[in-house]
Coordinates of C-alpha atoms in Angstrom, one line a residue:
Chain A
M28 CA 0.1 0.0 0.1
S29 CA 1.5 3.2 -1.1
N30 CA 0.8 6.2 1.6
K31 CA 0.6 8.9 -0.7
V32 CA -2.3 11.0 -1.6
I33 CA -3.3 13.8 -4.3
Q34 CA -4.4 17.3 -2.8
A35 CA -6.2 18.6 -5.1
M36 CA -6.7 22.2 -5.1
Y37 CA -9.6 24.5 -5.7
N38 CA -11.1 28.0 -5.8
D39 CA -14.7 27.7 -5.7
D40 CA -17.1 26.5 -3.7
D41 CA -19.3 25.2 -6.3
V42 CA -16.8 23.6 -8.4
L43 CA -15.4 21.9 -5.1
M44 CA -18.8 20.5 -4.7
D45 CA -19.3 19.3 -8.4
A46 CA -15.6 17.1 -7.9
V47 CA -16.3 15.9 -5.1
K48 CA -19.7 14.0 -7.0
Q49 CA -17.4 13.0 -9.6
V50 CA -14.9 12.0 -7.7
R51 CA -17.7 9.8 -5.3
T52 CA -19.2 8.3 -8.6
A53 CA -16.0 7.4 -10.0
N54 CA -15.3 5.5 -6.7
H55 CA -12.3 6.9 -5.9
H56 CA -11.9 7.3 -1.7
I57 CA -11.7 10.9 0.0
E58 CA -9.3 11.1 2.9
E59 CA -10.7 14.5 3.9
V60 CA -11.6 18.0 2.6
Y61 CA -10.0 21.6 3.9
T62 CA -12.3 24.3 3.3
P63 CA -11.8 28.1 4.7
F64 CA -15.3 27.9 5.9
P65 CA -18.4 25.0 6.0
V66 CA -19.8 24.6 2.8
H67 CA -22.9 24.1 2.6
G68 CA -24.3 20.3 1.5
L69 CA -20.6 19.3 2.1
D70 CA -21.1 16.4 4.1
K71 CA -24.2 14.9 2.0
A72 CA -21.6 15.2 -0.8
M73 CA -19.0 13.4 0.7
G74 CA -21.1 10.9 2.1
L75 CA -20.0 11.3 5.7
K76 CA -22.8 10.1 8.9
G77 CA -24.8 12.6 10.6
T78 CA -23.8 13.8 14.2
R79 CA -24.9 12.0 17.0
I80 CA -23.5 15.2 19.0
A81 CA -27.1 16.7 19.8
I82 CA -28.1 12.9 21.1
T83 CA -25.1 13.4 23.7
A84 CA -26.4 16.8 24.5
F85 CA -29.8 15.5 25.6
L86 CA -27.6 12.5 28.1
Y87 CA -25.9 15.5 29.5
G88 CA -28.6 17.5 30.4
C89 CA -30.6 14.3 32.2
V90 CA -27.1 13.7 34.2
G91 CA -27.3 17.7 35.0
F92 CA -31.2 17.8 35.4
S93 CA -30.9 14.8 37.8
F94 CA -27.6 16.1 39.7
A95 CA -29.5 19.4 40.4
I96 CA -32.6 17.2 41.7
W97 CA -30.3 15.5 44.0
M98 CA -28.2 18.5 45.1
M99 CA -31.4 20.6 46.2
N100 CA -33.2 17.7 47.6
Y101 CA -29.9 17.2 49.5
M102 CA -29.3 20.1 51.2
M103 CA -32.4 21.7 51.6
I104 CA -34.5 19.0 52.2
E105 CA -32.4 15.8 54.0
N106 CA -29.6 17.4 55.2
W107 CA -30.7 20.5 57.1
P108 CA -34.2 20.9 57.0
Q109 CA -34.4 24.5 57.9
D110 CA -37.3 26.9 57.5
I111 CA -36.1 29.6 55.9
G112 CA -39.1 33.0 55.1
G113 CA -41.6 30.3 55.8
K114 CA -41.0 28.2 52.7
P115 CA -42.2 24.3 53.0
S116 CA -39.2 22.2 53.6
F117 CA -40.9 18.8 54.2
S118 CA -40.7 17.3 51.0
F119 CA -38.5 18.0 47.4
F120 CA -42.2 18.1 45.9
L121 CA -43.4 21.1 48.5
N122 CA -40.9 23.1 47.3
M123 CA -40.0 22.1 43.9
P124 CA -40.7 25.8 42.1
S125 CA -37.7 27.3 44.1
F126 CA -35.4 24.7 43.1
V127 CA -36.7 25.1 39.1
P128 CA -34.5 27.7 38.0
I129 CA -31.2 26.1 39.4
M130 CA -33.1 22.6 37.6
F131 CA -33.4 24.9 34.6
E132 CA -29.7 26.1 34.9
L133 CA -28.0 23.0 35.5
T134 CA -29.6 21.2 32.5
V135 CA -28.6 24.0 30.7
F136 CA -25.0 24.3 32.2
F137 CA -24.6 20.3 31.6
A138 CA -26.0 20.0 28.4
A139 CA -23.8 22.7 26.7
H140 CA -20.5 22.6 28.5
L141 CA -20.1 19.0 28.2
M142 CA -21.5 18.7 24.7
V143 CA -18.4 21.0 23.8
I144 CA -16.1 19.0 25.5
T145 CA -17.2 16.0 23.9
F146 CA -17.1 18.1 20.8
Y147 CA -13.6 19.0 21.6
M148 CA -12.6 15.7 22.4
R149 CA -13.6 14.2 19.2
S150 CA -12.5 16.5 16.9
K151 CA -9.1 16.2 18.6
L152 CA -8.9 19.9 19.5
W153 CA -7.0 21.6 22.1
P154 CA -4.6 24.2 23.3
F155 CA -0.9 24.3 21.8
K156 CA -2.5 21.2 19.0
E157 CA -0.5 20.8 15.8
A158 CA -2.3 22.5 13.0
E159 CA -3.4 19.6 10.6
N160 CA -3.7 21.9 7.4
P161 CA -2.5 20.5 4.4
D162 CA -1.6 24.3 2.8
P163 CA -1.7 27.9 4.5
R164 CA -4.4 28.6 1.6
T165 CA -6.9 26.4 2.7
T166 CA -7.6 28.9 5.4
D167 CA -8.2 32.0 3.5
D168 CA -9.8 31.5 0.2
M169 CA -8.8 27.7 -1.3
F170 CA -10.5 24.4 -1.1
V171 CA -8.3 21.2 -1.2
M172 CA -10.0 17.9 -1.4
E173 CA -7.5 14.9 -0.5
V174 CA -7.5 11.4 -2.5
A175 CA -6.3 8.4 -1.5
V176 CA -3.7 6.6 -4.2
E177 CA -4.8 3.2 -5.1
G178 CA -3.8 2.2 -8.2
N179 CA -2.5 4.2 -11.7
E180 CA -1.7 7.7 -10.4
N181 CA -0.9 9.4 -13.2
E182 CA -4.5 8.3 -14.5
L183 CA -5.8 9.7 -11.1
V184 CA -4.0 13.1 -11.5
S185 CA -5.5 13.1 -14.9
F186 CA -9.1 12.5 -13.4
L187 CA -8.8 15.2 -11.0
E188 CA -7.3 17.6 -13.5
K189 CA -10.3 17.3 -15.8
T190 CA -12.7 18.8 -12.4
G191 CA -12.3 21.9 -12.3
T192 CA -8.8 22.0 -9.8
V193 CA -6.4 25.0 -10.0
E194 CA -3.1 22.8 -8.6
I195 CA -2.5 19.4 -8.0
K196 CA 0.4 18.0 -5.2
V197 CA 1.5 14.8 -5.0
T198 CA 2.9 14.4 -1.4
E199 CA 3.5 11.4 1.5
K200 CA 0.3 11.0 3.5
H201 CA 1.1 12.6 7.2
Chain B
M17 CA -58.3 25.4 -5.8
Y18 CA -59.5 23.8 -2.9
T19 CA -63.3 22.3 -3.0
F20 CA -65.3 21.8 0.1
S21 CA -65.4 18.1 0.5
S22 CA -69.1 17.5 1.5
K23 CA -68.2 14.6 3.6
L24 CA -66.3 17.1 5.4
K25 CA -69.4 19.8 5.1
T26 CA -71.8 16.9 6.7
F27 CA -69.3 16.5 9.8
S28 CA -69.3 20.2 10.7
F29 CA -73.2 20.2 10.4
A30 CA -73.3 17.6 12.4
L31 CA -70.6 19.1 15.0
I32 CA -73.0 21.8 15.0
I33 CA -76.1 20.0 15.5
I34 CA -75.3 17.7 18.2
G35 CA -73.3 20.8 20.0
L36 CA -76.3 23.1 19.8
L37 CA -78.5 20.2 21.5
G38 CA -76.0 19.4 23.8
V39 CA -76.1 23.4 24.7
A40 CA -79.3 23.8 25.3
Y41 CA -79.6 20.6 27.5
G42 CA -76.8 22.4 29.3
F43 CA -79.1 25.6 29.3
L44 CA -81.8 23.5 30.8
S45 CA -80.5 21.3 33.1
T46 CA -79.5 24.1 35.4
P47 CA -81.2 24.5 38.4
S48 CA -84.2 27.1 38.1
S49 CA -84.3 28.2 41.4
V50 CA -82.4 28.8 44.9
E51 CA -84.5 26.3 46.5
D52 CA -83.9 23.5 43.8
V53 CA -80.4 24.0 44.7
K54 CA -81.1 23.4 49.0
V55 CA -82.9 20.0 47.8
M56 CA -79.3 19.3 45.6
L57 CA -77.4 20.0 49.0
Q58 CA -79.3 18.2 51.0
E59 CA -79.5 15.1 48.9
S60 CA -76.2 15.1 48.3
H61 CA -75.3 15.5 52.3
N62 CA -77.6 12.5 52.8
N63 CA -76.0 10.6 50.4
H64 CA -72.2 11.4 51.9
G65 CA -73.9 10.5 55.4
E66 CA -72.0 10.4 59.0
V67 CA -69.1 12.3 57.4
V68 CA -71.3 15.5 56.9
T69 CA -72.8 14.6 60.2
T70 CA -69.4 14.8 62.0
H71 CA -68.9 18.0 60.2
Q72 CA -72.0 19.7 60.9
S73 CA -71.9 18.9 64.8
D74 CA -68.3 20.5 64.9
E75 CA -69.9 23.4 63.0
N76 CA -72.7 23.9 66.0
A77 CA -70.1 23.5 68.6
V78 CA -68.7 26.6 67.4
V79 CA -71.5 28.5 65.7
E80 CA -75.2 29.9 67.0
S81 CA -77.5 27.5 65.5
H82 CA -79.5 30.8 63.3
D83 CA -76.2 31.3 62.3
V84 CA -75.4 28.0 60.6
A85 CA -79.0 28.2 59.0
H86 CA -78.4 31.5 57.6
S87 CA -74.9 30.6 56.1
D88 CA -76.4 27.6 55.1
D89 CA -79.0 29.7 52.8
A90 CA -75.9 32.3 51.7
H91 CA -74.0 28.7 50.9
A92 CA -77.0 27.9 48.6
E93 CA -77.2 31.0 46.5
H94 CA -73.6 31.0 46.0
I95 CA -73.7 27.4 44.4
F96 CA -76.9 28.6 41.8
H97 CA -75.5 31.2 40.9
L98 CA -71.9 29.1 40.6
L99 CA -74.6 26.1 38.3
K100 CA -76.1 28.9 36.9
N101 CA -72.8 30.1 35.2
K102 CA -71.9 26.5 34.4
P103 CA -73.2 26.4 31.2
W104 CA -72.2 30.2 29.9
S105 CA -68.8 29.3 30.8
A106 CA -68.9 26.5 28.7
L107 CA -69.8 28.3 25.9
Y108 CA -67.7 31.3 26.9
V109 CA -64.0 29.1 27.3
A110 CA -64.9 27.4 24.0
L111 CA -65.7 31.0 21.8
F112 CA -62.9 32.6 23.3
F113 CA -60.6 28.8 22.3
F114 CA -61.8 29.4 18.7
F115 CA -61.5 33.3 18.5
M116 CA -57.7 33.2 19.8
L117 CA -56.7 30.6 17.8
S118 CA -57.5 32.6 14.3
L119 CA -56.4 35.7 16.3
A120 CA -53.2 34.6 16.8
T121 CA -53.0 32.7 13.3
L122 CA -53.5 36.3 12.5
A123 CA -50.3 37.4 14.3
F124 CA -48.3 35.0 13.2
Y125 CA -49.3 36.0 9.1
A126 CA -48.3 39.6 9.9
I127 CA -45.1 38.4 11.5
Q128 CA -44.4 36.4 8.8
H129 CA -45.3 39.6 6.1
A130 CA -43.5 42.3 8.5
A131 CA -40.2 39.7 8.8
Q132 CA -40.1 39.2 5.5
A133 CA -40.4 35.4 5.6
G134 CA -39.5 33.1 2.8
W135 CA -40.1 29.8 3.8
S136 CA -43.9 30.4 5.1
V137 CA -46.0 31.8 2.0
V138 CA -46.8 28.8 0.6
L139 CA -48.8 28.3 4.0
F140 CA -50.2 32.0 3.3
R141 CA -53.7 30.8 2.0
V142 CA -53.9 27.9 5.2
M143 CA -53.2 31.4 7.2
E144 CA -55.5 33.2 5.8
A145 CA -58.5 31.0 5.8
I146 CA -58.7 29.9 9.8
T147 CA -58.0 33.8 10.1
A148 CA -61.3 33.9 8.4
Y149 CA -63.0 32.8 11.7
L150 CA -62.0 36.2 13.1
P151 CA -65.2 38.2 12.0
V152 CA -67.4 35.3 12.8
G153 CA -65.8 34.4 16.4
G154 CA -65.8 37.9 16.7
I155 CA -69.1 38.8 15.9
L156 CA -70.5 35.7 18.8
L157 CA -67.9 37.0 21.7
F158 CA -69.5 40.4 21.3
V159 CA -73.2 39.5 21.3
F160 CA -72.0 36.7 24.3
F161 CA -70.5 40.5 26.1
V162 CA -73.6 42.3 25.2
L163 CA -75.6 39.1 26.8
S164 CA -73.8 39.2 29.7
S165 CA -73.7 42.8 30.5
M166 CA -77.6 42.6 30.5
H167 CA -77.3 40.1 33.0
F168 CA -78.1 36.6 31.7
N169 CA -75.9 35.5 33.1
H170 CA -73.4 36.2 36.4
L171 CA -69.3 35.5 34.8
F172 CA -68.3 39.1 34.9
V173 CA -69.4 40.0 38.4
W174 CA -68.3 43.7 37.7
M175 CA -70.8 43.6 36.3
D176 CA -73.7 43.3 38.9
P177 CA -74.2 46.8 40.2
E178 CA -75.1 45.0 43.7
V179 CA -71.8 43.3 43.9
V180 CA -70.0 46.9 43.0
A181 CA -71.9 48.6 45.7
H182 CA -70.6 46.7 48.7
D183 CA -67.3 45.7 46.9
E184 CA -64.7 48.8 47.3
L185 CA -62.0 46.9 45.1
I186 CA -64.5 46.9 42.5
Q187 CA -65.5 50.5 42.8
N188 CA -62.2 51.8 43.0
K189 CA -61.9 49.8 39.4
S190 CA -64.8 50.8 38.4
G191 CA -63.2 53.8 36.2
Y192 CA -61.8 51.4 33.8
L193 CA -64.3 48.0 34.8
N194 CA -67.7 49.3 33.8
V195 CA -70.2 48.6 31.0
P196 CA -70.0 51.0 28.2
F197 CA -66.2 50.9 28.1
F198 CA -66.1 47.4 28.4
L199 CA -68.3 46.8 25.2
I200 CA -67.0 50.2 23.4
R201 CA -63.0 48.6 24.0
A202 CA -63.8 45.0 23.1
A203 CA -65.9 46.5 19.4
I204 CA -63.0 48.5 19.2
Y205 CA -60.6 45.2 19.4
I206 CA -62.6 42.9 17.1
V207 CA -63.2 46.0 14.1
G208 CA -59.2 46.7 14.1
W209 CA -58.0 43.1 13.2
T210 CA -60.9 42.5 11.2
L211 CA -60.0 45.3 9.4
Y212 CA -56.8 44.0 9.0
R213 CA -57.6 40.7 8.2
Q214 CA -59.7 41.7 5.5
N215 CA -57.6 44.3 4.1
A216 CA -54.7 42.0 4.0
R217 CA -56.3 39.4 2.1
K218 CA -57.9 41.6 -0.5
L219 CA -54.3 42.6 -0.4
T220 CA -52.8 39.3 -1.6
L221 CA -55.3 38.4 -3.7
A222 CA -55.4 41.8 -5.6
Q223 CA -51.0 40.7 -5.8
D224 CA -51.9 37.1 -7.9
E225 CA -53.1 40.0 -10.5
A226 CA -51.3 42.6 -10.5
S227 CA -47.8 42.9 -12.6
D228 CA -45.9 45.4 -9.6
I229 CA -45.5 44.8 -5.9
S230 CA -47.1 47.7 -4.6
N231 CA -49.9 45.5 -3.2
Y232 CA -47.2 43.6 -1.5
T233 CA -45.0 46.9 -0.3
K234 CA -48.6 47.8 1.5
L235 CA -49.5 44.7 3.2
F236 CA -45.7 44.9 4.6
K237 CA -46.2 48.1 5.9
R238 CA -49.9 47.4 7.5
S239 CA -48.4 44.2 8.9
A240 CA -45.7 46.1 11.0
A241 CA -48.7 48.5 12.0
F242 CA -51.2 45.7 12.6
L243 CA -48.4 44.2 14.9
V244 CA -47.8 47.5 17.4
F245 CA -51.6 47.3 17.0
F246 CA -52.1 43.6 18.1
L247 CA -49.5 44.3 21.0
V248 CA -51.4 46.5 22.6
T249 CA -54.8 45.3 22.0
E250 CA -54.3 41.9 22.8
S251 CA -52.7 42.6 26.4
M252 CA -55.8 44.5 27.0
M253 CA -58.0 42.1 25.5
S254 CA -56.5 39.6 28.5
W255 CA -56.9 41.9 31.1
D256 CA -60.7 42.6 29.6
W257 CA -62.2 39.1 28.8
I258 CA -60.2 37.0 31.3
M259 CA -58.2 38.6 34.0
S260 CA -61.8 40.5 34.9
L261 CA -63.2 37.4 35.8
D262 CA -61.0 37.7 38.9
P263 CA -61.8 41.5 39.5
H264 CA -59.5 41.3 42.7
W265 CA -56.6 39.5 41.0
F266 CA -53.9 41.4 38.8
S267 CA -50.7 40.3 37.1
T268 CA -48.7 41.9 35.0
L269 CA -47.7 39.6 32.8
F270 CA -50.9 38.5 32.0
G271 CA -51.5 39.3 28.5
W272 CA -48.1 37.7 27.8
Y273 CA -49.2 34.3 28.9
V274 CA -52.2 34.8 27.4
F275 CA -50.3 35.2 23.8
A276 CA -48.0 32.1 24.4
S277 CA -51.1 30.5 25.0
M278 CA -52.7 31.2 21.9
I279 CA -49.8 31.6 19.4
V280 CA -48.9 27.9 20.0
S281 CA -52.1 26.9 19.4
A282 CA -52.5 28.7 16.1
I283 CA -49.2 27.7 14.8
T284 CA -50.8 23.6 15.7
T285 CA -54.0 24.6 13.5
I286 CA -51.5 26.2 10.6
A287 CA -50.0 22.3 11.0
L288 CA -53.2 20.3 11.2
V289 CA -55.1 22.5 8.8
S290 CA -51.7 21.8 6.5
I291 CA -51.3 18.4 7.0
Y292 CA -54.6 17.4 6.2
L293 CA -54.5 19.7 2.8
K294 CA -51.5 17.9 2.1
G295 CA -52.9 14.6 2.9
K296 CA -56.2 15.6 0.5
G297 CA -53.5 16.3 -2.6
Y298 CA -54.2 20.2 -2.5
L299 CA -50.5 21.3 -1.6
E300 CA -48.1 20.0 -3.1
F301 CA -45.3 22.8 -3.1
V302 CA -45.8 22.4 1.0
N303 CA -43.0 19.5 1.9
D304 CA -41.3 18.1 4.6
S305 CA -39.4 21.2 5.5
H306 CA -42.2 23.3 5.9
L307 CA -43.6 21.0 8.6
H308 CA -40.3 20.8 9.9
D309 CA -40.5 24.6 10.9
L310 CA -44.3 24.5 11.7
A311 CA -43.5 22.0 14.4
K312 CA -40.4 24.4 15.2
F313 CA -42.4 26.8 16.2
M314 CA -44.8 24.8 18.0
F315 CA -42.1 23.2 20.3
G316 CA -40.4 26.6 20.6
F317 CA -43.6 28.5 21.7
S318 CA -44.7 25.3 24.2
I319 CA -41.4 26.2 26.2
F320 CA -42.3 29.9 26.0
W321 CA -45.6 29.0 27.4
T322 CA -44.3 26.9 30.2
Y323 CA -41.5 30.0 31.1
L324 CA -44.4 32.2 31.4
W325 CA -46.6 29.9 33.1
F326 CA -43.9 29.0 36.1
S327 CA -42.9 32.8 35.9
Q328 CA -46.3 34.2 36.7
F329 CA -47.4 30.7 39.2
M330 CA -43.3 31.0 40.7
L331 CA -43.2 34.4 41.3
I332 CA -46.8 34.7 43.3
W333 CA -46.1 30.9 45.3
Y334 CA -42.4 32.7 46.4
A335 CA -43.7 35.8 47.7
D336 CA -47.3 34.4 48.7
M337 CA -49.0 37.7 48.9
P338 CA -52.3 36.6 50.2
E339 CA -54.1 39.1 48.0
E340 CA -52.0 37.6 44.4
V341 CA -52.0 33.8 46.3
T342 CA -56.1 32.9 46.0
Y343 CA -55.6 33.1 42.4
F344 CA -53.6 29.8 42.8
V345 CA -55.1 28.4 45.6
S346 CA -58.4 28.1 44.2
R347 CA -57.0 26.4 41.3
F348 CA -54.5 24.2 43.1
N349 CA -57.8 23.1 45.4
E350 CA -60.5 22.8 43.2
Y351 CA -58.2 22.2 39.6
K352 CA -55.9 20.1 40.9
I353 CA -56.1 17.5 38.1
P354 CA -56.1 19.8 35.2
F355 CA -53.9 22.5 36.3
L356 CA -51.2 20.1 36.7
G357 CA -52.5 17.9 34.0
M358 CA -52.1 20.9 31.4
L359 CA -48.1 21.2 32.0
A360 CA -47.9 17.4 31.4
L361 CA -49.9 17.7 28.0
N362 CA -48.6 21.6 27.0
F363 CA -45.3 21.1 28.2
V364 CA -43.6 17.5 29.0
F365 CA -45.5 15.8 26.0
P366 CA -44.2 18.5 23.3
L367 CA -40.9 18.9 25.0
L368 CA -39.8 15.4 24.5
V369 CA -42.0 14.2 21.5
L370 CA -41.0 17.5 19.2
M371 CA -37.4 17.6 20.2
N372 CA -36.1 14.8 17.9
S373 CA -35.5 16.5 14.5
D374 CA -36.6 13.7 12.2
Y375 CA -39.8 13.3 14.4
K376 CA -41.0 17.1 13.1
R377 CA -40.8 16.2 9.6
V378 CA -43.1 13.3 10.4
P379 CA -46.5 14.2 10.1
W380 CA -48.6 11.7 12.1
F381 CA -46.2 13.0 14.8
I382 CA -47.2 16.8 14.7
V383 CA -51.0 15.4 14.1
T384 CA -49.8 13.7 17.3
T385 CA -48.2 16.4 19.2
G386 CA -51.1 19.2 17.4
I387 CA -53.9 17.3 19.2
V388 CA -52.3 17.1 22.4
I389 CA -51.0 21.0 22.9
L390 CA -55.1 21.8 21.5
I391 CA -56.5 19.9 24.2
G392 CA -53.6 21.4 27.1
H393 CA -54.3 25.1 25.7
Y394 CA -58.3 23.8 26.1
V395 CA -57.6 23.0 29.2
D396 CA -55.5 26.3 30.0
I397 CA -58.6 28.6 29.1
F398 CA -60.9 26.5 31.3
V399 CA -58.3 26.9 33.8
M400 CA -58.4 30.4 33.4
I401 CA -61.8 30.8 33.0
M402 CA -63.8 28.1 35.2
P403 CA -62.5 28.9 38.7
A404 CA -63.2 32.3 38.4
T405 CA -67.1 31.7 37.3
V406 CA -68.3 28.2 38.7
G407 CA -65.6 27.9 41.1
D408 CA -65.9 24.0 42.7
Q409 CA -68.5 23.2 40.5
W410 CA -66.7 22.6 37.7
F411 CA -67.1 19.3 35.9
F412 CA -65.8 18.5 32.1
G413 CA -69.5 17.0 31.0
I414 CA -72.1 17.5 28.0
P415 CA -72.4 21.5 28.2
E416 CA -68.5 21.5 28.3
I417 CA -68.2 18.8 25.4
S418 CA -71.0 20.1 23.6
S419 CA -69.9 23.8 23.4
I420 CA -66.3 22.5 22.3
L421 CA -68.3 20.6 19.1
L422 CA -70.5 23.4 18.8
I423 CA -67.8 26.3 17.8
L424 CA -65.6 23.7 15.8
G425 CA -68.1 23.1 13.7
I426 CA -68.9 26.3 13.2
F427 CA -64.9 27.1 12.9
I428 CA -64.8 23.6 10.2
Y429 CA -67.2 25.4 8.4
V430 CA -66.1 29.0 8.0
V431 CA -62.3 28.0 7.7
F432 CA -62.7 25.4 4.8
T433 CA -65.3 27.8 3.3
A434 CA -62.8 30.2 3.4
L435 CA -59.9 27.9 1.7
S436 CA -62.1 27.1 -1.0
K437 CA -62.4 30.4 -2.3
A438 CA -59.4 31.5 -3.7
P439 CA -56.3 29.3 -4.9
L440 CA -53.9 27.8 -2.4
L441 CA -50.6 29.4 -3.6
A442 CA -50.3 33.0 -3.0
K443 CA -48.4 33.6 -6.4
G444 CA -47.9 37.1 -6.6
N445 CA -45.8 37.2 -3.1
P446 CA -42.6 37.8 -4.5
F447 CA -40.7 35.5 -2.1
I448 CA -42.8 32.6 -3.4
K449 CA -40.1 30.8 -5.7
E450 CA -38.0 31.0 -2.5
S451 CA -41.0 29.5 -0.2
E452 CA -41.8 26.8 -2.9
H453 CA -37.8 25.5 -2.6
F454 CA -37.7 25.9 0.6
H455 CA -35.5 23.3 2.2
Y456 CA -34.0 23.1 5.8

């Protein structure tokens, strides 16, 4: 197995989308696409699976909700049920309305923060992480599609040249 | 063009007839005098047997016997008034509920115009048809208010001069709460809303044939102006028509709260009518992304309603000030099931069902949730109105159900007649292409 990839560079997202579709129909494997901004519909064209991050957020929200209930119940009802301004601390439900703001905020807090952390972990983002950018221009105005080389390299290059690319580089996979 | 199917027409007539019979039964079955109520109370006391005797002996121990007799009389008269109010209140809840569906649809429609929304243009004719009920419902409500002010019923206690004479709190409010001003205000609201509705309908129909967009521009400006008028009048309407049923109670966010209930039910109605028409093959340009957007609005406004409900409840519960908290005490003690049940229907159910993006594209999911939301908001109006008018004598029986059927029949008849009057695509709107290709 060769470790080579072809980096085909485009300067327009419409051209890129067409190229992705052509490469997919020709059954070449797209390693990665680098774009300076989100290209609407690119994930569908590449055949990427939908994200499950919303599901994780829902579950994290449930965790936060449960945590809030447990915490308020333990502190205000079980551990030290003091009479504070006549609030009924006999049971959780009698005093529930005053806990709702905390229950709500903790649900949102858990859902939001844990989802963001999940996103960082899954997309391998952290401070001092080395950038994986194949070409600095892809953060400005260029689009790069990386295609794995399997079989005939020259054939693949000439195929990609016909898809509207402005530059083609064959490199070792990093 | 939509043709009003004869099946649906027959169905709406059947609803009207069954509803009318039930409403008539409701009015005939109220007790005719205080004496009847006394007999009725006596019977129920005898049925309860032992519990009541101990209760009475307790009472005898603290109160002198002729006082008991007197309080029994007053009690029977109180119950008599509540029972007399029952069929009226049932009718009023139904009248208000369907009126608010069409009123908030109009507000939503105006928002779509003023915001120059691209997605909703294909649904404009559905919204216009739903708002066709506005003049009809407005007249019915106004007749109801005139009857109330002529003392045919006892819903608005401040309309009773005898009550006002002994009630300093109401006397102090009589600058606002007096019958002529009340009726003038009601007329201004209803006429103002209807004017915008008829004008908007005329302008969009004219836009279909026009070669420029002058009608569209006019409608844009009028929608913006209407929204200003609507925000003020809707708030005042909620004080007049609902909050004044409890003239001793007041709440500042009440207008918003009623609005939230209105708008979520209205969007649900738009979704249900659209899904019905799409199922019949009349709205082929409406795709699942339009439904997804409507379902998102249903979801979002359900949560908005809950937010306002809770804000009102929690602030009053927390401070526990006697003059405010009676409102919730009577609702919590006597209406526990509808009061708490509507939270499940209006919040928990839509929250869990409509959270998933895929489910929001499935028509039967939207229909099921929509029906639950509409029932929930009927209960919401029920719990706003009934405790003030019938108190603990409430029951969800024949008068309540038949009032719903009656007004539902009229609503269906008016809405679907209006649908058959104009093409279902507002083709003159400059955003129509965007809307037809709307995809989310």
